[in-house]
Structures are given as structure tokens and as C-alpha cells.
Short mmCIF file of C-alpha atoms in Angstrom, two decimals:
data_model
loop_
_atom_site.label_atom_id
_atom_site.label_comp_id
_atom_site.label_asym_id
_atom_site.label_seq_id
_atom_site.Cartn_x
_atom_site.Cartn_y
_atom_site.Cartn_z
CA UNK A 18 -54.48 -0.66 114.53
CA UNK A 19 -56.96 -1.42 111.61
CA UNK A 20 -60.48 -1.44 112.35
CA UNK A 21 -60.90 -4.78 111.60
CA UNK A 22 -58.47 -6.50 113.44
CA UNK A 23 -59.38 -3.87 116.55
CA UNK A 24 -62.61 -5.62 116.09
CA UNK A 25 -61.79 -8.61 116.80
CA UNK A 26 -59.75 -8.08 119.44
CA UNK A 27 -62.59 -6.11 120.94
CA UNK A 28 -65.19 -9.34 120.23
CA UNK A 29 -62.43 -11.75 121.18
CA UNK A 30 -62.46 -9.89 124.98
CA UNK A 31 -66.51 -9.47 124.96
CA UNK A 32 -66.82 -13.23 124.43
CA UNK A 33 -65.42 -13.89 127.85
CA UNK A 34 -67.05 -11.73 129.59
CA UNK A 35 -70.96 -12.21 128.63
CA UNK A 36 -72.54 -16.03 127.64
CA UNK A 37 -72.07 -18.16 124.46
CA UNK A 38 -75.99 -17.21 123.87
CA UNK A 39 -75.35 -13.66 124.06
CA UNK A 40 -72.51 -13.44 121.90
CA UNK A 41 -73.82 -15.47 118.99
CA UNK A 42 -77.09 -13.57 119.16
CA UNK A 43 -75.87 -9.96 119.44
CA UNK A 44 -72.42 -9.43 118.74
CA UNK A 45 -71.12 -11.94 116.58
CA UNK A 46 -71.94 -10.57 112.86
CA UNK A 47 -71.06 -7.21 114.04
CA UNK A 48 -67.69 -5.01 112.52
CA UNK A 49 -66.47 -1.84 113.48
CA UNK A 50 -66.86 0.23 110.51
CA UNK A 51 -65.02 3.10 111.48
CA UNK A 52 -63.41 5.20 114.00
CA UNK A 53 -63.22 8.76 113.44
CA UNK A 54 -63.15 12.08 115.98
CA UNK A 55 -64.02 9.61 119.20
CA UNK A 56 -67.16 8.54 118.02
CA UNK A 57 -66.84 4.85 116.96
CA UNK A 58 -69.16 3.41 114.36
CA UNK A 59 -70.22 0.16 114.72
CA UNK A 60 -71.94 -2.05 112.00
CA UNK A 61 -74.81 -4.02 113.01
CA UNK A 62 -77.48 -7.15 110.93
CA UNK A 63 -80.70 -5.35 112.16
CA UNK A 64 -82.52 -3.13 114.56
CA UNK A 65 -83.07 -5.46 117.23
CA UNK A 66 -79.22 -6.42 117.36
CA UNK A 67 -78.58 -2.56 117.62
CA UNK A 68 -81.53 -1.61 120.02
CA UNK A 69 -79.96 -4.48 122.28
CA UNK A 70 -76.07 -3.27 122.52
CA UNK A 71 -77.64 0.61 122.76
CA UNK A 72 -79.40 -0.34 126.05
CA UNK A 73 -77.82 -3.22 127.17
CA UNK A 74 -74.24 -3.58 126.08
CA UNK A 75 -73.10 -0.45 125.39
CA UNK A 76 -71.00 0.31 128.72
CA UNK A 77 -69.40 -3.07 127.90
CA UNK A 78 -68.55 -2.28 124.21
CA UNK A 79 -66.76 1.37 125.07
CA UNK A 80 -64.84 -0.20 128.44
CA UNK A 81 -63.80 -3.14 125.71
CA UNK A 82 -62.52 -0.21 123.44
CA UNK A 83 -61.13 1.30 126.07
CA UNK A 84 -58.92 -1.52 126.87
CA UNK A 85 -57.65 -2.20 123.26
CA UNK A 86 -56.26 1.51 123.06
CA UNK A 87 -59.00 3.54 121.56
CA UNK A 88 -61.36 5.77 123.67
CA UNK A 89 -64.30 6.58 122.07
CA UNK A 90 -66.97 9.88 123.65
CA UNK A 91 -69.58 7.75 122.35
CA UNK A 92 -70.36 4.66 119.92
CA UNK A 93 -73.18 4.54 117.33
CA UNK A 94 -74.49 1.36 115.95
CA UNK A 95 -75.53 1.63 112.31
CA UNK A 96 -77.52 -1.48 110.36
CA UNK A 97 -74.82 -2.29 107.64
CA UNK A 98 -75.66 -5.96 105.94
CA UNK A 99 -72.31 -5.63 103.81
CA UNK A 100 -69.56 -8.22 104.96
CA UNK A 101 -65.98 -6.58 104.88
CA UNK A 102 -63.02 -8.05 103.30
CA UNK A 103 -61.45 -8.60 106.40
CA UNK A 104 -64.03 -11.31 107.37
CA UNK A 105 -64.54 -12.55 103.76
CA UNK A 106 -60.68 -13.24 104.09
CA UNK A 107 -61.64 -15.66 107.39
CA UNK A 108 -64.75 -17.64 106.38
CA UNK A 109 -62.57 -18.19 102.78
CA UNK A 110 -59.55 -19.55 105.64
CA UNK A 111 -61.83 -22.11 107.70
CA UNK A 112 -63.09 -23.35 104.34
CA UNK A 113 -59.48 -24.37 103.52
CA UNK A 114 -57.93 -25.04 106.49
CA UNK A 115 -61.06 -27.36 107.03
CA UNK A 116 -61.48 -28.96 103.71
CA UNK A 117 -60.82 -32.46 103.35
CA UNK A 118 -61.17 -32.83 99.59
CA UNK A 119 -64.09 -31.21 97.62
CA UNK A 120 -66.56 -33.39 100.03
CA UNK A 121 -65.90 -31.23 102.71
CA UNK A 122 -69.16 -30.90 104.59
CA UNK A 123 -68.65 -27.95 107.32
CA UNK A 124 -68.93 -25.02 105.17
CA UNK A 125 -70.45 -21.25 105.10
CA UNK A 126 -74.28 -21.18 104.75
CA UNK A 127 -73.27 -18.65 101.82
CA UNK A 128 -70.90 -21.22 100.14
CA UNK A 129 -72.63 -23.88 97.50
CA UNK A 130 -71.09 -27.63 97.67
CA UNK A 131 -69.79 -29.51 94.71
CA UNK A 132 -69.79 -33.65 93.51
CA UNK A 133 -68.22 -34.39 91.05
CA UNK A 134 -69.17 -31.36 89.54
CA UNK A 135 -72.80 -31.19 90.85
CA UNK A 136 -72.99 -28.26 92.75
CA UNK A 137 -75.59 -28.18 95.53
CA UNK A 138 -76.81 -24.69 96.71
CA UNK A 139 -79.21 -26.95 98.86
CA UNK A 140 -76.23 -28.79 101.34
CA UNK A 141 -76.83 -27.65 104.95
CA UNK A 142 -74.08 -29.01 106.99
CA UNK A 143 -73.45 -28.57 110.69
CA UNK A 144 -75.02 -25.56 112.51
CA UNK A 145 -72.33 -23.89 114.52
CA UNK A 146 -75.56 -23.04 117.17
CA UNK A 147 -76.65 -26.16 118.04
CA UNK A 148 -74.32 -27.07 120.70
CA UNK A 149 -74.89 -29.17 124.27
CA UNK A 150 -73.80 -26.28 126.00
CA UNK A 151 -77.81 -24.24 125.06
CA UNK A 152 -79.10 -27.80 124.99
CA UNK A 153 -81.45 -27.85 127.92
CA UNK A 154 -81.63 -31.95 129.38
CA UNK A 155 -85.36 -32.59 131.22
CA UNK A 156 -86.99 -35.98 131.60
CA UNK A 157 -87.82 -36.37 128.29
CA UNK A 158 -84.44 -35.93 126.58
CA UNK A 159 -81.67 -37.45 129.63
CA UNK A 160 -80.98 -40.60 127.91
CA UNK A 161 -80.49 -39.27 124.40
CA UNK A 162 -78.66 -36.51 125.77
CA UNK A 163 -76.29 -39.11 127.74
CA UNK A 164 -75.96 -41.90 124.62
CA UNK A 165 -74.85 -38.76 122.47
CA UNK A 166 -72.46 -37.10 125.18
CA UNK A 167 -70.92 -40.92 125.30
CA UNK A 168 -70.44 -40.96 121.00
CA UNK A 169 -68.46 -37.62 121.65
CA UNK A 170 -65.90 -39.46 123.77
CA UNK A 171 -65.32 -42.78 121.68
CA UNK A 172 -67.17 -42.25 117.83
CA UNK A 173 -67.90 -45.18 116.22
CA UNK A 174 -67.36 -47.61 118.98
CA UNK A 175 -70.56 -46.89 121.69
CA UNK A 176 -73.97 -46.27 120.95
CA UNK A 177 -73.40 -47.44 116.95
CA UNK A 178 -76.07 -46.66 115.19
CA UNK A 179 -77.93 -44.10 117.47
CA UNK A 180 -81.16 -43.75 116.21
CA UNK A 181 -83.23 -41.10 118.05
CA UNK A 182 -87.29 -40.50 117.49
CA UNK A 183 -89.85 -38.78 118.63
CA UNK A 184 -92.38 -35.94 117.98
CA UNK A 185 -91.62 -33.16 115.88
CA UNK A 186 -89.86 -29.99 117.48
CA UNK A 187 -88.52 -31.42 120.76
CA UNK A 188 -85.04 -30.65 120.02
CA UNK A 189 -83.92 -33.67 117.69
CA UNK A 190 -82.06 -31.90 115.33
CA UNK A 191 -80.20 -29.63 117.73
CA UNK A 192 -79.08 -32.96 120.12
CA UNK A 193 -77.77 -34.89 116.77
CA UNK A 194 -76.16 -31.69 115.08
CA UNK A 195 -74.21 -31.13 118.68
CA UNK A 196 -72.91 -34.16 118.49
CA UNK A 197 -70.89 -33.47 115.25
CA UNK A 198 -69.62 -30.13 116.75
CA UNK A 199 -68.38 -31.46 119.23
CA UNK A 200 -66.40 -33.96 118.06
CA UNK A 201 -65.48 -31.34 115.12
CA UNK A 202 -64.02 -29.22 117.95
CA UNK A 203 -62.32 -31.98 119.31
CA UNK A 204 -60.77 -33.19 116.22
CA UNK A 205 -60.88 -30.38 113.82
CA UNK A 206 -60.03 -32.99 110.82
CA UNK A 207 -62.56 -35.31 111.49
CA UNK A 208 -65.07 -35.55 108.30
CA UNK A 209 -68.32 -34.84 109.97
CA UNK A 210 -71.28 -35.33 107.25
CA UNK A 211 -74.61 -33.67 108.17
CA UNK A 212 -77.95 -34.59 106.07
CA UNK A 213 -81.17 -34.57 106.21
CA UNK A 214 -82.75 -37.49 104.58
CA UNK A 215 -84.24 -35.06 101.65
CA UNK A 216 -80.49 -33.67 100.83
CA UNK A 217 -79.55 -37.34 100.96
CA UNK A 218 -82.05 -38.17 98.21
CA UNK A 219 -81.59 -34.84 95.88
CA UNK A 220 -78.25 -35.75 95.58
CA UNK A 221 -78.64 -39.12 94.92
CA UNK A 222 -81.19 -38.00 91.73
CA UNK A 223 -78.71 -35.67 90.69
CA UNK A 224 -75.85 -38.19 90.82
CA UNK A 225 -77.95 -40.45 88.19
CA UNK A 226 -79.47 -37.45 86.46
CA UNK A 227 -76.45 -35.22 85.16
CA UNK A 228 -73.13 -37.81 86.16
CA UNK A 229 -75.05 -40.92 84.92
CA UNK A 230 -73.79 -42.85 87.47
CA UNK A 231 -73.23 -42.82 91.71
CA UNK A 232 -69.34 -42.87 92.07
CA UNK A 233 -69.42 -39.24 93.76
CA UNK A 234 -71.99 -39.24 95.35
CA UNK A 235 -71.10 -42.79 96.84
CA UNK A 236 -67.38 -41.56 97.72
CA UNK A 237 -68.88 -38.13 99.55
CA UNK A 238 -70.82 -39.89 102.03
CA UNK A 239 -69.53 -43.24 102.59
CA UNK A 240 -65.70 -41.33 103.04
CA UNK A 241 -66.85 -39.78 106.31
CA UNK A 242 -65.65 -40.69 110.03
CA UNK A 243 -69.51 -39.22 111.25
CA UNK A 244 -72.56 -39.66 109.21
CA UNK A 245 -75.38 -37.95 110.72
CA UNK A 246 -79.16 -38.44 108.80
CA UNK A 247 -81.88 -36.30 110.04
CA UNK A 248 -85.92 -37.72 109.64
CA UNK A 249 -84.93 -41.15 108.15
CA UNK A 250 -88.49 -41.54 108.25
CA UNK A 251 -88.45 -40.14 104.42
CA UNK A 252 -86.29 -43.01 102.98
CA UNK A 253 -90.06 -44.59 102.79
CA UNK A 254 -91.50 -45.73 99.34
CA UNK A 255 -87.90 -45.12 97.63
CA UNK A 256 -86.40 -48.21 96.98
CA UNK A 257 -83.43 -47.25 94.87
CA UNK A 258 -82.55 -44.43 97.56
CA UNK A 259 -82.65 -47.13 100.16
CA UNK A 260 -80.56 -49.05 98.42
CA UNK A 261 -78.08 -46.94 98.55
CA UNK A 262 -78.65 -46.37 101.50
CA UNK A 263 -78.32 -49.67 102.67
CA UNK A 264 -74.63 -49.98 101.44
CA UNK A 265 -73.65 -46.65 102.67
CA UNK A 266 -74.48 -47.97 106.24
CA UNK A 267 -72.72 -51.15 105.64
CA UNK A 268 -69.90 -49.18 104.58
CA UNK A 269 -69.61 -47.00 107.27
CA UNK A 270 -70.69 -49.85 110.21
CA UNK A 271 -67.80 -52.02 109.41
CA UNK A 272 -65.30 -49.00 109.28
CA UNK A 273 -66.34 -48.48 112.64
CA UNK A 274 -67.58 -44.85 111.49
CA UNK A 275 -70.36 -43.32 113.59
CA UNK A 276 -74.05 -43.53 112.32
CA UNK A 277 -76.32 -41.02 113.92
CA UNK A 278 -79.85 -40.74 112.83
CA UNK A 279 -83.10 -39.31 113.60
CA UNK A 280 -87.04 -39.96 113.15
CA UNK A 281 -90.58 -39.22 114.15
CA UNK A 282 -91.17 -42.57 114.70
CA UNK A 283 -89.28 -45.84 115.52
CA UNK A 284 -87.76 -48.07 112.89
CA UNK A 285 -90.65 -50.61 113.21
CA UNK A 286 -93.15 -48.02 112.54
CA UNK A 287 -91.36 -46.84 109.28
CA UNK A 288 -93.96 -47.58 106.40
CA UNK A 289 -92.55 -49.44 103.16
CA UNK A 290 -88.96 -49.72 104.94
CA UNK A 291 -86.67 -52.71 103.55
CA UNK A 292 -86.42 -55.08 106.32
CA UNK A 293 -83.06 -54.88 106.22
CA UNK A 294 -82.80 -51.07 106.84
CA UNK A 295 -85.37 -51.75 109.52
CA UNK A 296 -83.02 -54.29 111.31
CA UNK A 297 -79.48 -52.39 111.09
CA UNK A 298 -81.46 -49.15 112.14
CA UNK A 299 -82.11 -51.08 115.51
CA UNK A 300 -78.58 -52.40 115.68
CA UNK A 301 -77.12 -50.18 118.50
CA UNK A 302 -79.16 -47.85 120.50
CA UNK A 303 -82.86 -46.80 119.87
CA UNK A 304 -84.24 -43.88 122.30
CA UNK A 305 -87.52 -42.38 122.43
CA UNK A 306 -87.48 -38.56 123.02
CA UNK A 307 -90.31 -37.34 124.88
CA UNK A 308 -92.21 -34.04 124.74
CA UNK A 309 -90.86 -31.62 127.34
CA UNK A 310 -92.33 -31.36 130.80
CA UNK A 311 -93.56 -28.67 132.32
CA UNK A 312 -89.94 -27.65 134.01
CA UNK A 313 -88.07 -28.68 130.89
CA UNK A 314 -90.46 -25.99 129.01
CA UNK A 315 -89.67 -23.43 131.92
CA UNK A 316 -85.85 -23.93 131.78
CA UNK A 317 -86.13 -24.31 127.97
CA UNK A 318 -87.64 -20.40 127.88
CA UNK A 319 -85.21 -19.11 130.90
CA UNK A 320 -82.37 -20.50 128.38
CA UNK A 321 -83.41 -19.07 125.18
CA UNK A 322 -84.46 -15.41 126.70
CA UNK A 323 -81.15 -15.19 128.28
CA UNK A 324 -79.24 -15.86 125.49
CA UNK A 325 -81.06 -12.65 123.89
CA UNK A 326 -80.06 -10.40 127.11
CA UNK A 327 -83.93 -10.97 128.28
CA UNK A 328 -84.68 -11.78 132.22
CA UNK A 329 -87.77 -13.11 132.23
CA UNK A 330 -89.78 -13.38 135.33
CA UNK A 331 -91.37 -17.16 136.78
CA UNK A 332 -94.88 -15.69 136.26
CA UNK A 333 -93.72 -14.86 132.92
CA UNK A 334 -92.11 -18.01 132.50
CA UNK A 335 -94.79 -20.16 133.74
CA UNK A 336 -97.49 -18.72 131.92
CA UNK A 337 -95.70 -19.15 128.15
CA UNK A 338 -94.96 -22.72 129.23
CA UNK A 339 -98.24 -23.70 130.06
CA UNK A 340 -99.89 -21.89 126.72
CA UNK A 341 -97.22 -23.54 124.66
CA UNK A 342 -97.34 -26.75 125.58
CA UNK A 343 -96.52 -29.44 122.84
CA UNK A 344 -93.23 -28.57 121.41
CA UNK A 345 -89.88 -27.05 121.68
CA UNK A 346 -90.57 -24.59 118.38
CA UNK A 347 -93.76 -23.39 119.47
CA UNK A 348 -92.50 -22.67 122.93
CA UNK A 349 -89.71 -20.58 120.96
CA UNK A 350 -92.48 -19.54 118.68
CA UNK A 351 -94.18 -17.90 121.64
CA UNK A 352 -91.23 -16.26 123.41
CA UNK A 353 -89.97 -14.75 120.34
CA UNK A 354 -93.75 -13.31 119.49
CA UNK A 355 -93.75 -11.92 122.84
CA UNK A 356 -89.98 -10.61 122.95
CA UNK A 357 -91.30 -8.85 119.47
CA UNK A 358 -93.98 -7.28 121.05
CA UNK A 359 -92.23 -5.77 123.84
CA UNK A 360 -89.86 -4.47 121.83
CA UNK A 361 -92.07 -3.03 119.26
CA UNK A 362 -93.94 -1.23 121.78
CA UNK A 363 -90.76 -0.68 124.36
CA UNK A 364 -92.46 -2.73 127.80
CA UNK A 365 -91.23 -4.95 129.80
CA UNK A 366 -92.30 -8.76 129.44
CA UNK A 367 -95.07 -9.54 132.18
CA UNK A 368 -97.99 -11.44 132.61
CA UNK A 369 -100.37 -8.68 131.78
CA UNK A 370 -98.72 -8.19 128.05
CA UNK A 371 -98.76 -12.07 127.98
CA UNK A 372 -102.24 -12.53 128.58
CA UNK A 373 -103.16 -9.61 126.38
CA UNK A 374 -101.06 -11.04 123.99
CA UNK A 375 -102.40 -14.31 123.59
CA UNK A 376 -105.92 -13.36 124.25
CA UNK A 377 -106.92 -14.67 120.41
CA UNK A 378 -106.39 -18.25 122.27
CA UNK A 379 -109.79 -17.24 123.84
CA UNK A 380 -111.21 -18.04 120.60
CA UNK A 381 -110.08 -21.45 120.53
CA UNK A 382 -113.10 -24.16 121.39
CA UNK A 383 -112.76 -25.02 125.05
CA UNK A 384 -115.15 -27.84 124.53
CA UNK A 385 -115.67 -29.72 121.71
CA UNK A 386 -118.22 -32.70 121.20
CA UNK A 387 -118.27 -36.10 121.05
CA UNK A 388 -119.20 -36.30 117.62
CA UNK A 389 -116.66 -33.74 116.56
CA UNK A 390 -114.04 -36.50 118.12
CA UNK A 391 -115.44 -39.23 116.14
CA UNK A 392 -115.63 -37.34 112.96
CA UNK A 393 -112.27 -36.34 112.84
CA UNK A 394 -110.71 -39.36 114.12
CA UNK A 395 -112.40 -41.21 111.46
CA UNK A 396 -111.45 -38.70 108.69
CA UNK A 397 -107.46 -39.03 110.37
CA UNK A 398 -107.26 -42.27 109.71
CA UNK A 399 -109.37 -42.27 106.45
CA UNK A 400 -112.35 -44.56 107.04
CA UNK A 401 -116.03 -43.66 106.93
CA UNK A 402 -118.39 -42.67 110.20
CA UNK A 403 -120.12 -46.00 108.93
CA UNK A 404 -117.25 -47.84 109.40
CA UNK A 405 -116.25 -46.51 112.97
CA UNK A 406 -119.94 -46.84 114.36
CA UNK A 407 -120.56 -50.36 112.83
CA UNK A 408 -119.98 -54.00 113.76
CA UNK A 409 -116.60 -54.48 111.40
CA UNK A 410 -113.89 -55.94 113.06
CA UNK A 411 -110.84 -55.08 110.88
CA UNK A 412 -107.86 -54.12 112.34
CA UNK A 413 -107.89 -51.16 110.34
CA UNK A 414 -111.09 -50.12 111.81
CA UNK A 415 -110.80 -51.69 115.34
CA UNK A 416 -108.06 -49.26 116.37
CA UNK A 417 -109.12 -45.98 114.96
CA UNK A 418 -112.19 -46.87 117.29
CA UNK A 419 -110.51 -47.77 120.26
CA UNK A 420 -108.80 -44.16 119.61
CA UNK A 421 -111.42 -42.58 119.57
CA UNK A 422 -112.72 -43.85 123.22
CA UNK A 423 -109.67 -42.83 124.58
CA UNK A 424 -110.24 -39.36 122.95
CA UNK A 425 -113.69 -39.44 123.81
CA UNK A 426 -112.75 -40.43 127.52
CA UNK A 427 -109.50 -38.37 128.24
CA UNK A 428 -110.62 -34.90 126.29
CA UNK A 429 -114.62 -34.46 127.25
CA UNK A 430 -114.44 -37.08 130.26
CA UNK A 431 -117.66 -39.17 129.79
CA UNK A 432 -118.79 -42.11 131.36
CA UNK A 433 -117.66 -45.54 129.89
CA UNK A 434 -121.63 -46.58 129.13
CA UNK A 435 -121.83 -42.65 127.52
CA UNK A 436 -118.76 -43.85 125.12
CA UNK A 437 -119.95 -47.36 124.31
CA UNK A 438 -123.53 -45.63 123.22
CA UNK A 439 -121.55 -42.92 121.34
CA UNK A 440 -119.62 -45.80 119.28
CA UNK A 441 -122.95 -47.53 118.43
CA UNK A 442 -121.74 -50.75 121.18
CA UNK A 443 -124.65 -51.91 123.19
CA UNK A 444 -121.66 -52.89 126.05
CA UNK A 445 -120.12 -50.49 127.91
CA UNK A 446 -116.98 -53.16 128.92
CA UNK A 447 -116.04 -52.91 125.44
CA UNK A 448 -114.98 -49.18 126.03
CA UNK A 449 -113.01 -50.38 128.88
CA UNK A 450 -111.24 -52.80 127.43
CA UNK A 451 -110.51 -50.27 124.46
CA UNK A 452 -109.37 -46.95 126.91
CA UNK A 453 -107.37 -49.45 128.92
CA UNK A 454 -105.59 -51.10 126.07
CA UNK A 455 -104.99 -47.63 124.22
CA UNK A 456 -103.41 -45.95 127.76
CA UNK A 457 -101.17 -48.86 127.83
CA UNK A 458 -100.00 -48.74 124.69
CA UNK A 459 -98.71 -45.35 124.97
CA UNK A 460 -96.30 -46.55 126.37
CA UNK A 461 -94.41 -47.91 124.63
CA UNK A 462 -96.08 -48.04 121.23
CA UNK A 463 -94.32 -44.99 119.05
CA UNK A 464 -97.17 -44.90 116.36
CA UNK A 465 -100.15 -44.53 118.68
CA UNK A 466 -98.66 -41.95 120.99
CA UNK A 467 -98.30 -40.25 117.63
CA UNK A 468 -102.24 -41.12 116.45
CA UNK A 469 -103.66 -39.50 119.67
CA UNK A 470 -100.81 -36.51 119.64
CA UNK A 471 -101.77 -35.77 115.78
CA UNK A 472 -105.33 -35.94 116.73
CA UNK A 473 -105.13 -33.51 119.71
CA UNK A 474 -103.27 -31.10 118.24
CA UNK A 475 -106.08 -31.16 115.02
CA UNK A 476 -108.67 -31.33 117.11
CA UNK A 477 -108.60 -27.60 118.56
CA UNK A 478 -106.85 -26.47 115.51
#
């Protein structure tokens, strides 16, 4: 049996027996590169893919062998980045056997898209890892997660448009992009278009810049049975690009295609957006995603560690989740920093490396003053310490101030007559009035939960 095709019977095996994590993450870019005197030489992307089947999955690769007729004394992994013909031969076979015409979205990272001659080494398309199945649902995510596992059964007829918003790094991108893969692995000829908005406008300029005219690019993206448009929030300030836009929607909406979209903030909130965009976007199903909790963060880091062979302990656990606390990527951010250290210096994760780890976080200010709040919520939203302390009354002014009571009361803790003196108001009702009305308006107003989010993160920054 050829090496290659021994290969993949061996990985074909090995895929049932550990998870979907594990298998994408450690053995999936693998080959066998040779078999020669019982000692079987397997080809691996890096050092941490062959430190992990040398200590982890090595019993599991030479039983595999075993099985498939070869019985190798020992196995050695070797770093090899070259791709064989063998599996040149299958990523050139999905391409065809997927291809719908040259707009064809699905495609190799490696492989560059073409328009109407246009080629664009930019197009991303669907990411075969973002799937439901490492999608981890919490409080913050259950209804999006629902409204997209309901598209999946019916496109186009539930849930049309689904526009989903929130903060950045909760896990947006993965929930949208798992909705085309699933219904790609459902129906393998469905035309699944992934975008995100800045694709969506480079190849719009091109279009008018070296075809002279739209035709392509129109035919690409209003042709598909799925559009899905990641941070929509960008279509802002370009009116010919929303446009477009605008009759791409229409296209697809009365087609009964499925319109899937994303942003950090709701359509109402969308500076400079036609009215009209702002309207359809709201047609079907608008969802807030919220920041994970505290268990969502904890199951977020069991699921991610696992799927790299890593147990990780609840001290462990609970001690990365509570230093990472605002988003998905720097909760990855931190697990993979401290997976990296272990590894470089061969430990085990545990709380001591953790703390040792992060203890540069010492440095960060645990207090900061109430003048440091003012001045930097004033410089956010671009008006003078004048302005904030004085008697004005704009709107523009009004809220920025009422921010930065809440800031002042919920980060340092002072007394409402402490705020009102620290504003420059002589009444200590009108901070009140200002924390109450801010704390209520988070919510269910998008744009200040992302003024006070902004400003915490920039305050100990």
C-alpha cells in the first residue's frame, strides 16, 4: 500500500477514535513520509504538533498502523512543511467537485479567487474550524446560537435577515461562519458566500477600477443561496458601496436566499447608514450577543485546551477566566500564552505558573482617580475638560458627563455629593439622576454599553 493512501486510512481510523478538536489541531496536516526497516516516518507542520503525538498520541498512531497492516518498532515525527502530491491531488478535487462556476466561494486558503478576471488573493471564504460542534452556548450567546441552529434547518425562510451584534471577540464570526458549514455539509451544492464587509468593498473598487463596470461582481454575490457579511458596521460613509449593497439584499430577500450578517453595534447605531439599509437590516431577527460569563469563560477554556490534548485543572481554569475577562480572544490569548509556556519550559499548567505568569498584571493601576476618569472620558468622546465640567447642556456634552458619573461611581465607588462636586454641579441629585439613567440604559442601549466598555478597557490600559 502507498504511503499516502496508508495515511489516510490511518487518519481516517484516528478521527474516530479521539475529538473533532484534537484531530484538526494535531493530526490533520500530517503525511506519512515514509516507511522503511520498521521505523515509520511521519511528517509533521511544527514542533508543538510533533512534541504532542510523541507524548500523547503516539501509542494511538503505532496501534492505528498496526491495524492497517504495517508494524512499525518505532515512529519518528519529523517537521516537513512540503505538501505531497497525493494531497495536492485532493484539495485540487474538492475545488472541482465543489465549484459552482468561477464564483465558487469555499475554496483552499492557498487558492486565489477570480471575477471576471479580477483575481482576489484577499477572498477568505468559509473556515472549515468554525463549527457549532467547538461552539461553546452560555447566557450571552443562547439565542443567537438557537436563531442560527433554526437557519440551518429551513435557509432563507426563518430568521431572514439575521443580524447579530455585539462586542468585539465574543465569538461572532465563528457562530455566523458555522452556519454556512453546516448547511454546506448538508447540501454540498449549496452556494454559500462568506465576506467580510472590507472584501465586500475591495471587490466592489476593483470591479469599477480594472472591468469598468459591476456585472461580475454583481452576478458573484447576488447568485448565492447564503450570503453571509461579517462587521456591516464598515458599509458607513460609503455611499456607492451601500448602494450596491442595497440591491444585492433586495436581490437575495425576494429569492428567499439567506442573509446573515454581523456588527459591533445595532443597525440604529450604524453612523452615516442609508435609512433604507438601516430598515431591511432590522427586517427579520436582531440579537444582541453578550460578553461571556464567568462559566461561559470556564467552559470556553475547558473546550479550547482539550481540543489541544491539554486537561486543565478548575483552579487553573478559574484563575485564566477571571484574569481574562472581557473577550473570547483574549481568553484564548491567555490559554495559548500559558500552554506556550509550559511547553517551552516542559511543566504542567497550574496555578503557581499562572500566577507567575501573569505577574506583569501587578503593574497594572489598581486604582485610578477621579480626574483620570474625567480626563479620558472627555478625550473618548472628543470634547474639552471645559466642556464636561461646565454648565452646557448639549446633548453632545450631557451624555459624555452622565458617563462619566457612572464611571466615576461604578469604578472608584464615591459618594453621589463626591461625584456632583467632581463634575463642577453644586447638586448632588443631578448625579443620581445621571448613574440611574446611564445603568438603565445598558440595557438595552447597544452604543452606551459600548461607551462605558471602550472606556474601561482604556482606562487601565
Amino acid at each position: 500500500m502507498q504511503e499516502s493512501t496508508l495515511w489516510q486510512a490511518v487518519l481516517g481510523e484516528i478521527e474516530l477514535s479521539v475529538s473533532r478538536g484534537n484531530f484538526v489541531t494535531w493530526f490533520k496536516n500530517t503525511q506519512l513520509i515514509r516507511y522503511k526497516d520498521e521505523v515509520a516516518v511521519v511528517g509533521v507542520a511544527n514542533i508543538f504538533v510533533k512534541n504532542q503525538l510523541e507524548n500523547k498520541f503516539n501509542s494511538l498512531v503505532i496501534e492505528t498502523l498496526t491495524k492497517n497492516g504495517i508494524t512499525p518498532s518505532r515512529v519518528e515525527y519529523k517537521i516537513h512543511t512540503g505538501i505531497s502530491p497525493q494531497i495536492k491531488r485532493l484539495e485540487s478535487d474538492v475545488l472541482r467537485n465543489q465549484a459552482v462556476g468561477p464564483s465558487q466561494t469555499r475554496q483552499s486558503p492557498r487558492q486565489r479567487a477570480t471575477i471576471g478576471g479580477v483575481t482576489h488573493s484577499y477572498r477568505q471564504g468559509l473556515n472549515d474550524r468554525y463549527s457549532f460542534e467547538n461552539f461553546v452556548v452560555g447566557a450571552g450567546n443562547e439565542l443567537a446560537y438557537a436563531a442560527c441552529q433554526a437557519i440551518c434547518q429551513k435557509p432563507g425562510s426563518k430568521y431572514n435577515p439575521l443580524f447579530i451584534y455585539g462586542g468585539v471577540g465574543i465569538g461572532k464570526t465563528h457562530l455566523i461562519q458555522a452556519v454556512g458549514n453546516a448547511i454546506l455539509a448538508a447540501k454540498p451544492n449549496a452556494r454559500i458566500v462568506y465576506a467580510s464587509t472590507e472584501q465586500f468593498v475591495q471587490e466592489f473598487v476593483d470591479s469599477l477600477r480594472i472591468k469598468k463596470n459591476t456585472s461580475d461582481f454583481a452576478s458573484f454575490y447576488r447568485g448565492s443561496d447564503v450570503l453571509i457579511v461579517d462587521d456591516v458596521q464598515f458599509l458607513a460613509g460609503k455611499e456607492r458601496v451601500q448602494d450596491e449593497f442595497f440591491h444585492t439584499f433586495n436581490t437575495l430577500y425576494q429569492a428567499n436566499k439567506q442573509i446573515i450578517m454581523s456588527s459591533d453595534k445595532p443597525p440604529k447605531d450604524i453612523p452615516t447608514l442609508e435609512e433604507r439599509l438601516r430598515s431591511r437590516f432590522a427586517w427579520g431577527m436582531t440579537i444582541d450577543m453578550q460578553t461571556p460569563d464567568f462559566e461561559t469563560r470556564c467552559a470556553i477554556l475547558q473546550s479550547k485546551a482539550g481540543g489541544q490534548g491539554i486537561n486543565l485543572n478548575q483552579a487553573v481554569t478559574e484563575a485564566l477566566a477571571t484574569r481574562a475577562s472581557s473577550n473570547i480572544r483574549e481568553l484564548e490569548g491567555a490559554l495559548n500564552q500559558l500552554l506556550a509556556w509550559c511547553e517551552m519550559r516542559g511543566v504542567e499548567p497550574d496555578i503557581a505558573v499562572v500566577s507567575a505568569m501573569f505577574e506583569s498584571d501587578k503593574a497594572r493601576p489598581k486604582h485610578i482617580s477621579a480626574r483620570q476618569i474625567i480626563e479620558r472620558t472627555a478625550r473618548h468622546f472628543h470634547i474639552s475638560m471645559e466642556d464636561i465640567l461646565g454648565p452646557k447642556r448639549d446633548k453632545d456634552i450631557v451624555v459624555p458627563r452622565q458617563i462619566a458619573m457612572y464611571m466615576l461611581r461604578s469604578e472608584l465607588h464615591l459618594s453621589y455629593p463626591k461625584i456632583a462636586h467632581e463634575l463642577g454641579r453644586k447638586d448632588h441629585t443631578t448625579a443620581i439622576h445621571s448613574i440611574d439613567k446611564i445603568e438603565k440604559e445598558l440595557g438595552y442601549d447597544g452604543s452606551i454599553k459600548q461607551y462605558v466598555s471602550e472606556l474601561k478597557e482604556r482606562l487601565y490600559a
